[in-house]
Every structure is written in structure tokens, then in C-alpha cells.
DNA sequence: AAAATAAGTGAGTAATCACTCATTTAGATA
DNA sequence: TATCTAAATGAGTGATTACTCACTTATTTT
């Protein structure tokens, strides 16, 4: 009778919220938004199912709540690198920083890209939280490199799209085909991607 | 009483199968695998729900059936380009061909990448149907370029991963943020990606 | 200590969904 | 035309699920 007693630990509202968000990210990223059940999230968070709906009105609100904080957080780190002056050096720092962030939050990024296809809220969060600010940060660097004659005068958006593709796919590929992913460290990957993106596959002297 | 009469057109078994597969791809790619309902697929295919299960035992079998034919088809086109000799020229042809295929089957590729996260069957289909053969085709070209001294001796898998990232993301990005996608033609995009991948962003003479 | 407030609970609910099967229909065959 | 067969149908079913709400438990206030 007293078998299935939940031990009710005392936690602040904020701590409970975090427990739920943490569990939600795990369950969402393992099963997708539709494949995840609120019952399973509650189980993993160590709360009753009803508790979830005391903190988040709907399942969808829980999804956006999972994505938003990390999206915002992802911007803060950037400003520190602004001081670097050489366009090439700036890029290497920036790339390494981005890859680390994506490595640490691989679950979240995979979830974000999968669900962006189906939920306009997610697309808008990506646009306003990542793409927009990211462009604002990197466009001046790009223009400066062209003005200095260091970069080719390539169109900005397509170039950034290629860059994002390389960076994003690093994380996705590693998850989908771990046995095909030889690199041990993020640094190795960053060096390799930077070399390709800046100087290409073809040898300079050929 | 005779209001909701379905007009039963005479079709071969294969035609019905194709109708269902076509509708399934549409509904799956709009809502994701879990978000799609067999009722909606039946509606869009113009058949009764039960008919679906006469052609496919389960919903999941329908998913794999949607993905497989296109995966196989995607390989056939490749062999034709083998004749090209210059490594650079081969790459441009190959890339253009891949981008066209992805443009034509954008729904399918987006679905495939989203669902690969959650279904090992999809991952395996991707691996055996796309990645494996793709590697078998392009590895000799890559090695030859290095042997000729045209390419840098970069590691193969990470280089291909970057290439795939650029190519895949072209389609995904265009879907997620159409207003940010300036290119009108696949050719333009192919030229741009080829330039970046082969020669990089930095000017050769700088 | 009693009362009031806040947070948590989990059985219950209505809706949804993949899948079944007894029946109907269309076309081939005799 | 009558009979047979395979394909198609769609109402029905059991399982699942997001969400509710009457109630319990813990904390704060009086």
C-alpha cells in the first residue's frame, strides 16, 4: 500500500521548473515533440504529471520553454571574441566557440532543427534568437575582410549558409553515424572546417 | 444517403500503391512521422483508411516504403558523370547533380533527416542507400586528386562531412527561411558552393 | 495552534489514433 | 447471366494521451 510513495523533496518553484525542463529536453530529443509523452517527462523529472501543467500551460509551451533559454544563452559568449582583429583569426575563434556550444547542447540543436520544420514558433525563435543576432555580429567581419581585400567578394547569405551547414552537420553527423566520425576533439574538427572554409580543398600552388 | 459515395476508379494494385505513397510523403513531410495520421494519408490518397493496411502492414512500413525508392534512385544518376576527368570539373558536375536531386526531393530529404534521429531503420537506409555508395563513388576521385597533388591531403570523412553539410543545408535553409534565400537557380548555388569548397573564402593572392 | 495559502498529486476524461474485420463492390471467368 | 475472387470499404476497438480537478500535503501567517 505504501509501496509507491513519492518522496516529496522541498524545492523552490524555480528548481522544480528546471527539473521539468531538463527532463523535457531529454525526452523530446529522444522521441521528438510528438513522440514524447507528458507522462514520461513527469516520470523523468520525478514529479506527478499534473505538476507539469502547473508550471507550463500546454505541452507546446513546454517545448518553446526548453528551446528559448539556450537560444538566448548562445549569444552571450560571442561578444568576447570581438577584440580579435585578423579576419582569419577571428573566424577560427568564432568557429571553435560555435562548435563547442553545439557539442555541449547537441540534443537541443538536433531537436530544434527537426521541430523547426513543423512549428513556426520554433522557426521564429531560431530566427530572432540565433540567425538575426548572428548575422549582425558576423556581417561586419565579413564586409571588413572583403574591404581589406582578404576575402573574395562572395554574397554574404549563401556563404553563411554554407558555413552554417558545415558547422551544424558536424554535430548531426556525429550523432547519426558515430562510427564514421573519426575526430576525437572539437579542436581538430574546428581546424579542419576552418581550413576548408577559408582556403578550400584545392592546393594553393596547383 | 448516397451523399458520401466514393467514386471507385479502376486502378492497378501498383497505381494504388503509388497514390498512397505519394500522399504519405506529403503528409509525413508536413507533420513528421508521429504527427501524420493514417486517416489523413488515406484522405489525400483518395482511398479508405483500411486500404492503406492492405498495401502496408503498419504505419512504419509505410514510412520506410516512402523513403527507399528515392534513396535507390538517387544513385543511378551518378555513374554517368564518371567519365569527366579533371577533379575540379568532376566535382562541379557531381555537386550540381546532387543539388538538383535534393531540390526535386526536398520534402523527402527533410523528412529523412528529421526521422533518422528517431528510427534506426531510417539511419540504416541512409547509410546503405546513400552514404555507403556515395563514399564508394567519391573516394577514388578524392584520392586521385590528392595523388595528383591537386588536392590537399585532408582526411576524407571530415571533408565529406563538410561537403554534405553545405549541400544538405542548402535545401533545409531554403525551406526554413525562404525570405533569406536569395538564389534563384540551383546553378547559382552550385557555383557558389563549389567555389567555396574548392578554393575557400580567402583570396588566393592575399 | 488554527487558519490560510501555495504547491503537488494522480485518478479520471474526452479525444485521438493505428489497426481490424465483416461486408460490399468491381471486374474476371465460366 | 450467374459465379467467383480479390480489392476496397469504413464502422468499430482497444490503447494511448494531453489535460483537468477535487483533494492532499507542506509552508506561512495570524
CSV table of C-alpha atoms (C1' of nucleotides) in Angstrom, one decimal:
chain,number,residue,atom,x,y,z
A,1,UNK,CA,0.0,0.0,0.0
A,2,UNK,CA,2.7,2.4,0.9
A,3,UNK,CA,4.8,0.9,-1.9
A,4,UNK,CA,4.7,3.6,-4.5
A,5,UNK,CA,5.3,6.6,-2.2
A,6,UNK,CA,6.9,9.6,-3.9
A,7,UNK,CA,9.4,11.3,-1.6
A,8,UNK,CA,8.4,14.9,-1.8
A,9,UNK,CA,11.6,16.9,-1.5
A,10,UNK,CA,11.3,20.6,-0.8
A,11,UNK,CA,12.4,22.6,-3.7
A,12,UNK,CA,11.8,26.1,-4.9
A,13,UNK,CA,9.5,26.8,-7.8
A,14,UNK,CA,12.4,27.6,-10.0
A,15,UNK,CA,14.2,24.3,-9.1
A,16,UNK,CA,11.1,22.3,-10.0
A,17,UNK,CA,10.8,24.2,-13.3
A,18,UNK,CA,14.4,23.3,-14.1
A,19,UNK,CA,13.9,19.6,-13.3
A,20,UNK,CA,10.9,19.6,-15.6
A,21,UNK,CA,12.8,21.4,-18.4
A,22,UNK,CA,15.8,19.1,-18.1
A,23,UNK,CA,13.6,16.0,-18.3
A,24,UNK,CA,11.6,17.5,-21.2
A,25,UNK,CA,14.7,18.2,-23.2
A,26,UNK,CA,15.9,14.6,-22.7
A,27,UNK,CA,12.5,13.1,-23.7
A,28,UNK,CA,11.8,15.5,-26.5
A,29,UNK,CA,15.2,14.9,-28.1
A,30,UNK,CA,15.0,11.2,-27.8
A,31,UNK,CA,11.5,10.9,-29.2
A,32,UNK,CA,10.7,14.1,-31.0
A,33,UNK,CA,8.0,16.5,-29.8
A,34,UNK,CA,5.0,14.4,-30.9
A,35,UNK,CA,6.7,11.2,-29.8
A,36,UNK,CA,7.3,12.4,-26.3
A,37,UNK,CA,4.6,12.0,-23.6
A,38,UNK,CA,4.0,14.3,-20.7
A,39,UNK,CA,3.7,11.1,-18.5
A,40,UNK,CA,7.3,10.1,-19.4
A,41,UNK,CA,8.6,13.7,-18.9
A,42,UNK,CA,7.0,13.7,-15.4
A,43,UNK,CA,8.5,10.4,-14.6
A,44,UNK,CA,12.0,11.5,-15.5
A,45,UNK,CA,11.6,14.8,-13.7
A,46,UNK,CA,10.4,13.0,-10.6
A,47,UNK,CA,7.1,14.8,-10.4
A,48,UNK,CA,3.4,14.0,-10.9
A,49,UNK,CA,2.0,14.6,-14.4
A,50,UNK,CA,-0.3,17.2,-13.1
A,51,UNK,CA,2.7,19.2,-11.7
A,52,UNK,CA,3.9,19.8,-15.3
A,53,UNK,CA,0.7,21.7,-16.1
A,54,UNK,CA,1.1,23.8,-13.0
A,55,UNK,CA,4.3,25.2,-14.5
A,56,UNK,CA,3.5,25.1,-18.2
A,57,UNK,CA,0.0,25.6,-19.6
A,58,UNK,CA,0.4,23.2,-22.5
A,59,UNK,CA,2.9,20.7,-23.9
A,60,UNK,CA,3.8,23.1,-26.7
A,61,UNK,CA,4.6,25.8,-24.2
A,62,UNK,CA,7.0,23.3,-22.6
A,63,UNK,CA,8.7,22.9,-26.0
A,64,UNK,CA,9.3,26.6,-26.5
A,65,UNK,CA,10.4,26.9,-22.9
A,66,UNK,CA,13.0,24.2,-23.4
A,67,UNK,CA,14.4,25.9,-26.5
A,68,UNK,CA,14.4,29.6,-25.6
A,69,UNK,CA,16.9,29.9,-22.7
A,70,UNK,CA,19.7,28.1,-24.6
A,71,UNK,CA,19.0,30.2,-27.7
A,72,UNK,CA,19.5,33.3,-25.7
A,73,UNK,CA,22.5,32.0,-23.9
A,74,UNK,CA,24.2,31.1,-27.1
A,75,UNK,CA,24.6,34.8,-27.9
A,76,UNK,CA,26.3,35.9,-24.8
A,77,UNK,CA,29.6,34.2,-25.4
A,78,UNK,CA,30.1,35.8,-28.7
A,79,UNK,CA,31.0,39.4,-27.8
A,80,UNK,CA,34.2,38.4,-26.1
A,81,UNK,CA,35.8,37.5,-29.4
A,82,UNK,CA,35.2,40.8,-31.0
A,83,UNK,CA,38.6,42.1,-30.0
A,84,UNK,CA,40.5,39.8,-32.3
A,85,UNK,CA,41.5,41.7,-35.3
A,86,UNK,CA,42.8,39.5,-38.1
A,87,UNK,CA,39.8,38.2,-40.0
A,88,UNK,CA,41.2,34.7,-40.2
A,89,UNK,CA,42.0,34.6,-36.5
A,90,UNK,CA,38.5,35.9,-35.7
A,91,UNK,CA,37.0,33.2,-37.7
A,92,UNK,CA,38.9,30.4,-36.1
A,93,UNK,CA,37.9,31.6,-32.6
A,94,UNK,CA,34.3,32.1,-33.6
A,95,UNK,CA,34.1,28.6,-35.2
A,96,UNK,CA,35.7,26.9,-32.3
A,97,UNK,CA,33.3,28.7,-30.0
A,98,UNK,CA,30.3,27.7,-32.0
A,99,UNK,CA,31.3,24.1,-32.3
A,100,UNK,CA,31.9,23.8,-28.6
A,101,UNK,CA,28.4,25.2,-27.9
A,102,UNK,CA,26.9,22.8,-30.4
A,103,UNK,CA,28.8,19.9,-28.9
A,104,UNK,CA,27.6,20.8,-25.4
A,105,UNK,CA,24.0,21.2,-26.5
A,106,UNK,CA,23.8,18.7,-29.2
A,107,UNK,CA,20.4,17.3,-28.1
A,108,UNK,CA,18.9,20.8,-28.2
A,109,UNK,CA,20.2,21.7,-31.6
A,110,UNK,CA,19.0,18.4,-33.2
A,111,UNK,CA,15.6,18.9,-31.6
A,112,UNK,CA,15.5,22.5,-32.8
A,113,UNK,CA,16.2,21.6,-36.4
A,114,UNK,CA,13.8,18.7,-36.5
A,115,UNK,CA,11.0,20.6,-35.0
A,116,UNK,CA,11.6,23.9,-36.9
A,117,UNK,CA,10.1,22.1,-39.9
A,118,UNK,CA,6.8,21.7,-38.2
A,119,UNK,CA,6.4,24.6,-35.8
A,120,UNK,CA,6.6,28.2,-36.8
A,121,UNK,CA,7.2,29.2,-33.2
A,122,UNK,CA,10.5,27.3,-33.4
A,123,UNK,CA,11.5,28.8,-36.7
A,124,UNK,CA,10.8,32.3,-35.3
A,125,UNK,CA,12.8,31.6,-32.1
A,126,UNK,CA,15.7,30.4,-34.3
A,127,UNK,CA,15.5,33.4,-36.5
A,128,UNK,CA,15.3,36.0,-33.7
A,129,UNK,CA,17.5,34.3,-31.2
A,130,UNK,CA,20.2,32.9,-33.4
A,131,UNK,CA,20.2,33.9,-37.1
A,132,UNK,CA,19.4,37.5,-36.7
A,133,UNK,CA,21.9,38.3,-34.0
A,134,UNK,CA,24.5,36.0,-35.6
A,135,UNK,CA,24.2,37.9,-38.8
A,136,UNK,CA,24.5,41.2,-37.0
A,137,UNK,CA,27.7,40.0,-35.4
A,138,UNK,CA,29.4,38.4,-38.4
A,139,UNK,CA,28.4,40.6,-41.3
A,140,UNK,CA,30.8,43.5,-40.3
A,141,UNK,CA,33.6,41.0,-40.1
A,142,UNK,CA,32.7,39.6,-43.5
A,143,UNK,CA,32.5,43.1,-45.1
A,144,UNK,CA,35.7,44.2,-43.5
A,145,UNK,CA,37.5,41.2,-44.9
A,146,UNK,CA,36.3,42.0,-48.3
A,147,UNK,CA,37.1,45.7,-48.0
A,148,UNK,CA,40.6,44.8,-46.9
A,149,UNK,CA,40.9,42.5,-50.0
A,150,UNK,CA,41.5,39.5,-47.8
A,151,UNK,CA,38.2,37.8,-48.7
A,152,UNK,CA,36.6,37.2,-52.1
A,153,UNK,CA,33.6,39.4,-52.8
A,154,UNK,CA,31.2,36.5,-52.4
A,155,UNK,CA,27.5,37.0,-51.5
A,156,UNK,CA,27.0,37.1,-47.7
A,157,UNK,CA,23.9,34.9,-47.1
A,158,UNK,CA,24.9,32.0,-49.3
A,159,UNK,CA,28.3,32.0,-47.8
A,160,UNK,CA,26.9,32.0,-44.3
A,161,UNK,CA,24.5,29.2,-45.2
A,162,UNK,CA,27.4,27.1,-46.3
A,163,UNK,CA,29.3,27.8,-43.2
A,164,UNK,CA,26.3,27.0,-41.0
A,165,UNK,CA,25.8,23.8,-42.9
A,166,UNK,CA,29.3,22.7,-42.2
A,167,UNK,CA,29.1,23.5,-38.5
A,168,UNK,CA,25.6,22.2,-37.9
A,169,UNK,CA,26.3,19.0,-39.8
A,170,UNK,CA,29.3,18.3,-37.7
A,171,UNK,CA,27.0,17.7,-34.7
A,172,UNK,CA,24.2,15.9,-36.6
A,173,UNK,CA,26.6,13.6,-38.5
A,174,UNK,CA,28.4,12.6,-35.3
A,175,UNK,CA,25.1,11.6,-33.8
A,176,UNK,CA,23.7,9.8,-36.8
A,177,UNK,CA,26.8,7.9,-37.7
A,178,UNK,CA,29.1,7.8,-34.7
A,179,UNK,CA,31.3,5.1,-36.2
A,180,UNK,CA,32.0,7.3,-39.2
A,181,UNK,CA,33.2,10.2,-37.0
A,182,UNK,CA,36.9,9.9,-36.5
A,183,UNK,CA,37.7,13.1,-34.8
A,184,UNK,CA,38.3,13.0,-31.0
A,185,UNK,CA,38.3,16.7,-30.2
A,186,UNK,CA,36.3,19.7,-31.2
A,187,UNK,CA,39.6,21.5,-31.8
A,188,UNK,CA,40.5,19.0,-34.5
A,189,UNK,CA,37.2,19.5,-36.2
A,190,UNK,CA,37.4,23.3,-36.0
A,191,UNK,CA,40.8,23.3,-37.5
A,192,UNK,CA,39.7,21.2,-40.4
A,193,UNK,CA,36.5,23.1,-41.1
A,194,UNK,CA,38.3,26.4,-40.8
A,195,UNK,CA,41.0,25.3,-43.3
A,196,UNK,CA,38.3,24.2,-45.8
A,197,UNK,CA,36.1,27.2,-45.4
A,198,UNK,CA,38.9,29.7,-45.6
A,199,UNK,CA,41.3,28.1,-48.2
A,200,UNK,CA,39.4,25.3,-49.8
A,201,UNK,CA,40.3,21.7,-50.8
A,202,UNK,CA,42.5,22.6,-53.8
A,203,UNK,CA,46.1,23.3,-53.1
A,204,UNK,CA,47.1,27.0,-53.5
A,205,UNK,CA,50.1,26.2,-55.7
A,206,UNK,CA,48.4,23.9,-58.1
B,1,UNK,CA,-27.8,8.5,-48.2
B,2,UNK,CA,-25.9,8.4,-51.4
B,3,UNK,CA,-24.2,11.6,-50.4
B,4,UNK,CA,-20.8,10.4,-49.4
B,5,UNK,CA,-20.2,8.0,-52.3
B,6,UNK,CA,-16.6,7.4,-53.2
B,7,UNK,CA,-16.1,7.0,-56.9
B,8,UNK,CA,-14.2,3.8,-57.1
B,9,UNK,CA,-11.9,4.2,-60.1
B,10,UNK,CA,-10.3,1.2,-61.5
B,11,UNK,CA,-6.6,1.2,-60.9
B,12,UNK,CA,-3.9,-1.4,-60.8
B,13,UNK,CA,-2.5,-2.5,-57.5
B,14,UNK,CA,0.7,-0.7,-58.3
B,15,UNK,CA,-1.1,2.6,-59.1
B,16,UNK,CA,-3.0,2.4,-55.8
B,17,UNK,CA,0.3,1.8,-54.0
B,18,UNK,CA,1.8,4.9,-55.7
B,19,UNK,CA,-1.2,7.0,-54.8
B,20,UNK,CA,-0.8,6.0,-51.2
B,21,UNK,CA,3.0,6.5,-51.2
B,22,UNK,CA,2.6,9.9,-52.7
B,23,UNK,CA,0.1,11.1,-50.2
B,24,UNK,CA,2.1,9.6,-47.4
B,25,UNK,CA,5.2,11.5,-48.4
B,26,UNK,CA,3.2,14.7,-48.4
B,27,UNK,CA,1.6,14.2,-45.0
B,28,UNK,CA,4.7,12.8,-43.4
B,29,UNK,CA,6.8,15.7,-44.5
B,30,UNK,CA,4.3,18.3,-43.4
B,31,UNK,CA,3.7,16.8,-40.0
B,32,UNK,CA,6.5,14.4,-39.2
B,33,UNK,CA,6.1,10.7,-38.8
B,34,UNK,CA,4.3,10.8,-35.5
B,35,UNK,CA,2.3,13.9,-36.4
B,36,UNK,CA,0.9,12.2,-39.5
B,37,UNK,CA,-2.3,10.2,-39.2
B,38,UNK,CA,-3.2,7.3,-41.4
B,39,UNK,CA,-6.7,8.8,-41.8
B,40,UNK,CA,-5.2,11.9,-43.3
B,41,UNK,CA,-3.0,9.9,-45.6
B,42,UNK,CA,-6.0,7.9,-46.8
B,43,UNK,CA,-8.0,11.1,-47.4
B,44,UNK,CA,-5.2,12.6,-49.5
B,45,UNK,CA,-4.7,9.4,-51.4
B,46,UNK,CA,-8.4,9.1,-52.1
B,47,UNK,CA,-8.8,5.7,-50.5
B,48,UNK,CA,-10.4,4.3,-47.4
B,49,UNK,CA,-8.2,4.0,-44.3
B,50,UNK,CA,-8.4,0.3,-44.4
B,51,UNK,CA,-7.0,0.2,-47.9
B,52,UNK,CA,-3.7,1.5,-46.6
B,53,UNK,CA,-3.2,-1.5,-44.4
B,54,UNK,CA,-3.9,-3.8,-47.3
B,55,UNK,CA,-0.8,-2.4,-49.1
B,56,UNK,CA,1.4,-1.8,-46.0
B,57,UNK,CA,1.2,-3.8,-42.8
B,58,UNK,CA,2.0,-1.0,-40.5
B,59,UNK,CA,2.4,2.8,-40.5
B,60,UNK,CA,6.2,2.3,-40.0
B,61,UNK,CA,6.4,0.1,-43.1
B,62,UNK,CA,4.7,2.9,-45.0
B,63,UNK,CA,7.5,5.3,-43.8
B,64,UNK,CA,10.3,3.0,-44.9
B,65,UNK,CA,8.5,2.4,-48.2
B,66,UNK,CA,8.3,6.1,-48.8
B,67,UNK,CA,12.0,6.6,-48.3
B,68,UNK,CA,13.5,3.6,-50.0
B,69,UNK,CA,12.7,4.0,-53.7
B,70,UNK,CA,14.1,7.5,-53.8
B,71,UNK,CA,17.2,6.5,-51.9
B,72,UNK,CA,17.9,3.9,-54.5
B,73,UNK,CA,17.0,6.1,-57.4
B,74,UNK,CA,19.4,8.7,-56.2
B,75,UNK,CA,22.4,6.5,-57.0
B,76,UNK,CA,21.6,5.7,-60.6
B,77,UNK,CA,22.3,9.2,-61.9
B,78,UNK,CA,25.8,9.2,-60.5
B,79,UNK,CA,27.6,6.8,-62.8
B,80,UNK,CA,27.1,9.0,-65.9
B,81,UNK,CA,29.5,11.6,-64.5
B,82,UNK,CA,32.3,9.2,-64.1
B,83,UNK,CA,33.8,10.0,-67.5
B,84,UNK,CA,34.7,13.5,-66.6
B,85,UNK,CA,38.4,13.6,-65.9
B,86,UNK,CA,39.5,16.8,-64.3
B,87,UNK,CA,38.9,16.5,-60.5
B,88,UNK,CA,37.6,20.1,-60.3
B,89,UNK,CA,35.2,19.6,-63.2
B,90,UNK,CA,34.0,16.3,-61.9
B,91,UNK,CA,33.2,17.9,-58.6
B,92,UNK,CA,31.2,20.7,-60.2
B,93,UNK,CA,29.1,18.2,-62.2
B,94,UNK,CA,28.6,16.0,-59.2
B,95,UNK,CA,27.6,18.9,-56.9
B,96,UNK,CA,25.2,20.3,-59.4
B,97,UNK,CA,23.6,16.9,-59.9
B,98,UNK,CA,23.3,16.4,-56.1
B,99,UNK,CA,21.7,19.8,-55.6
B,100,UNK,CA,19.2,19.2,-58.3
B,101,UNK,CA,18.2,15.9,-56.8
B,102,UNK,CA,17.8,17.5,-53.4
B,103,UNK,CA,15.8,20.3,-54.8
B,104,UNK,CA,13.4,18.0,-56.6
B,105,UNK,CA,13.0,15.8,-53.5
B,106,UNK,CA,13.3,18.4,-50.8
B,107,UNK,CA,10.4,17.0,-48.8
B,108,UNK,CA,11.9,13.6,-48.8
B,109,UNK,CA,15.3,14.7,-47.6
B,110,UNK,CA,14.0,16.9,-44.9
B,111,UNK,CA,11.8,14.1,-43.7
B,112,UNK,CA,14.7,11.6,-43.8
B,113,UNK,CA,17.0,13.8,-41.7
B,114,UNK,CA,14.4,14.5,-39.1
B,115,UNK,CA,13.3,10.9,-38.7
B,116,UNK,CA,16.8,9.5,-38.9
B,117,UNK,CA,17.2,10.8,-35.3
B,118,UNK,CA,14.4,8.6,-34.0
B,119,UNK,CA,14.4,5.4,-36.2
B,120,UNK,CA,17.3,3.2,-36.7
B,121,UNK,CA,15.7,1.8,-39.9
B,122,UNK,CA,15.9,5.2,-41.4
B,123,UNK,CA,19.6,5.6,-40.4
B,124,UNK,CA,20.4,2.3,-41.9
B,125,UNK,CA,18.6,3.0,-45.1
B,126,UNK,CA,20.5,6.3,-45.3
B,127,UNK,CA,23.8,4.5,-44.7
B,128,UNK,CA,23.4,1.7,-47.1
B,129,UNK,CA,21.5,3.6,-49.7
B,130,UNK,CA,23.3,6.9,-49.8
B,131,UNK,CA,26.3,7.2,-47.6
B,132,UNK,CA,28.0,3.9,-48.4
B,133,UNK,CA,27.6,4.0,-52.2
B,134,UNK,CA,28.3,7.8,-52.2
B,135,UNK,CA,31.6,7.2,-50.4
B,136,UNK,CA,32.5,4.3,-52.8
B,137,UNK,CA,32.0,6.7,-55.7
B,138,UNK,CA,33.7,9.7,-54.5
B,139,UNK,CA,36.6,8.3,-52.5
B,140,UNK,CA,38.6,7.3,-55.6
B,141,UNK,CA,38.1,10.8,-57.0
B,142,UNK,CA,39.3,12.3,-53.7
B,143,UNK,CA,42.4,10.0,-53.5
B,144,UNK,CA,43.2,10.7,-57.2
B,145,UNK,CA,43.1,14.4,-56.6
B,146,UNK,CA,45.5,14.1,-53.7
B,147,UNK,CA,47.8,11.8,-55.6
B,148,UNK,CA,48.0,14.2,-58.4
B,149,UNK,CA,48.9,17.0,-56.0
B,150,UNK,CA,45.7,19.0,-56.9
B,151,UNK,CA,44.1,18.5,-53.5
B,152,UNK,CA,45.5,19.0,-50.1
B,153,UNK,CA,45.9,15.7,-48.1
B,154,UNK,CA,42.9,16.4,-45.9
B,155,UNK,CA,41.2,13.5,-44.1
B,156,UNK,CA,38.4,12.1,-46.2
B,157,UNK,CA,35.5,11.6,-43.9
B,158,UNK,CA,35.6,15.0,-42.2
B,159,UNK,CA,35.9,16.6,-45.6
B,160,UNK,CA,32.9,14.8,-47.0
B,161,UNK,CA,31.0,15.7,-43.9
B,162,UNK,CA,31.6,19.3,-44.5
B,163,UNK,CA,30.6,18.9,-48.1
B,164,UNK,CA,27.4,17.1,-47.2
B,165,UNK,CA,26.7,19.8,-44.6
B,166,UNK,CA,26.9,22.5,-47.2
B,167,UNK,CA,24.8,20.6,-49.7
B,168,UNK,CA,22.1,19.4,-47.3
B,169,UNK,CA,21.8,22.7,-45.6
B,170,UNK,CA,21.2,24.5,-48.9
B,171,UNK,CA,17.8,22.7,-49.1
B,172,UNK,CA,16.9,22.9,-45.5
B,173,UNK,CA,17.8,26.5,-45.1
B,174,UNK,CA,15.8,27.4,-48.2
B,175,UNK,CA,12.7,25.7,-46.6
B,176,UNK,CA,13.1,27.1,-43.1
B,177,UNK,CA,14.0,30.7,-44.1
B,178,UNK,CA,12.8,31.3,-47.7
B,179,UNK,CA,13.0,35.0,-47.3
B,180,UNK,CA,16.7,34.7,-46.6
B,181,UNK,CA,17.4,32.6,-49.6
B,182,UNK,CA,18.4,35.0,-52.4
B,183,UNK,CA,19.4,32.5,-55.1
B,184,UNK,CA,17.0,31.9,-58.0
B,185,UNK,CA,18.6,28.8,-59.6
B,186,UNK,CA,20.3,25.7,-58.4
B,187,UNK,CA,23.2,26.5,-60.8
B,188,UNK,CA,24.0,29.7,-59.0
B,189,UNK,CA,24.0,27.8,-55.7
B,190,UNK,CA,26.2,25.1,-57.1
B,191,UNK,CA,28.7,27.6,-58.5
B,192,UNK,CA,28.9,29.3,-55.1
B,193,UNK,CA,29.3,26.1,-53.1
B,194,UNK,CA,31.9,24.7,-55.5
B,195,UNK,CA,34.0,27.9,-55.3
B,196,UNK,CA,33.9,27.8,-51.5
B,197,UNK,CA,34.6,24.1,-51.2
B,198,UNK,CA,37.4,24.0,-53.7
B,199,UNK,CA,39.1,27.4,-53.2
B,200,UNK,CA,37.8,28.8,-49.9
B,201,UNK,CA,36.7,32.3,-48.8
B,202,UNK,CA,40.2,33.8,-48.7
B,203,UNK,CA,41.6,35.3,-51.9
B,204,UNK,CA,44.5,33.3,-53.4
B,205,UNK,CA,46.7,36.2,-53.8
B,206,UNK,CA,46.4,37.7,-50.4
C,1,DA,C1',-2.3,26.1,17.3
C,2,DA,C1',-5.5,27.3,14.0
C,3,DA,C1',-6.3,29.2,9.6
C,4,DA,C1',-5.0,30.5,5.2
C,5,DT,C1',-2.2,30.0,1.2
C,6,DA,C1',0.5,27.6,-2.1
C,7,DA,C1',2.4,23.6,-4.4
C,8,DG,C1',1.9,18.9,-5.6
C,9,DT,C1',-0.8,14.8,-6.7
C,10,DG,C1',-2.8,11.1,-9.6
C,11,DA,C1',-7.2,9.1,-10.9
C,12,DG,C1',-10.3,10.4,-14.3
C,13,DT,C1',-11.9,12.2,-19.1
C,14,DA,C1',-12.7,13.1,-23.7
C,15,DA,C1',-10.3,12.9,-27.8
C,16,DT,C1',-7.4,10.7,-31.0
C,17,DC,C1',-5.1,7.0,-33.4
C,18,DA,C1',-3.3,2.7,-35.6
C,19,DC,C1',-5.2,-1.1,-36.9
C,20,DT,C1',-9.1,-5.0,-37.6
C,21,DC,C1',-12.7,-7.4,-39.9
C,22,DA,C1',-17.3,-8.4,-41.5
C,23,DT,C1',-19.3,-6.7,-45.5
C,24,DT,C1',-19.7,-4.6,-50.2
C,25,DT,C1',-18.1,-3.8,-54.8
C,26,DA,C1',-15.9,-4.4,-59.4
C,27,DG,C1',-14.3,-7.0,-62.7
C,28,DA,C1',-12.8,-11.6,-64.5
C,29,DT,C1',-14.2,-16.2,-65.6
C,30,DA,C1',-17.3,-19.8,-66.7
D,1,DT,C1',-26.1,-14.1,-66.9
D,2,DA,C1',-24.5,-16.2,-62.8
D,3,DT,C1',-20.5,-17.3,-60.0
D,4,DC,C1',-16.2,-16.4,-58.1
D,5,DT,C1',-12.3,-13.7,-56.4
D,6,DA,C1',-9.6,-10.1,-54.9
D,7,DA,C1',-9.6,-5.4,-53.7
D,8,DA,C1',-11.7,-1.8,-51.2
D,9,DT,C1',-14.5,-0.1,-47.5
D,10,DG,C1',-15.5,2.2,-43.0
D,11,DA,C1',-17.6,1.5,-38.6
D,12,DG,C1',-15.7,-0.4,-34.6
D,13,DT,C1',-11.9,-1.3,-30.9
D,14,DG,C1',-8.6,-1.1,-27.6
D,15,DA,C1',-4.8,1.6,-26.4
D,16,DT,C1',-2.8,5.9,-25.7
D,17,DT,C1',-2.5,10.7,-24.4
D,18,DA,C1',-2.8,15.8,-23.2
D,19,DC,C1',-5.0,17.9,-19.9
D,20,DT,C1',-8.4,18.6,-15.6
D,21,DC,C1',-9.8,18.9,-10.9
D,22,DA,C1',-11.0,17.5,-6.4
D,23,DC,C1',-8.1,16.5,-2.9
D,24,DT,C1',-3.7,16.0,0.0
D,25,DT,C1',0.5,17.9,1.8
D,26,DA,C1',3.6,21.4,3.2
D,27,DT,C1',4.6,26.1,4.4
D,28,DT,C1',3.4,30.7,6.1
D,29,DT,C1',0.6,33.9,8.6
D,30,DT,C1',-2.2,35.2,12.4
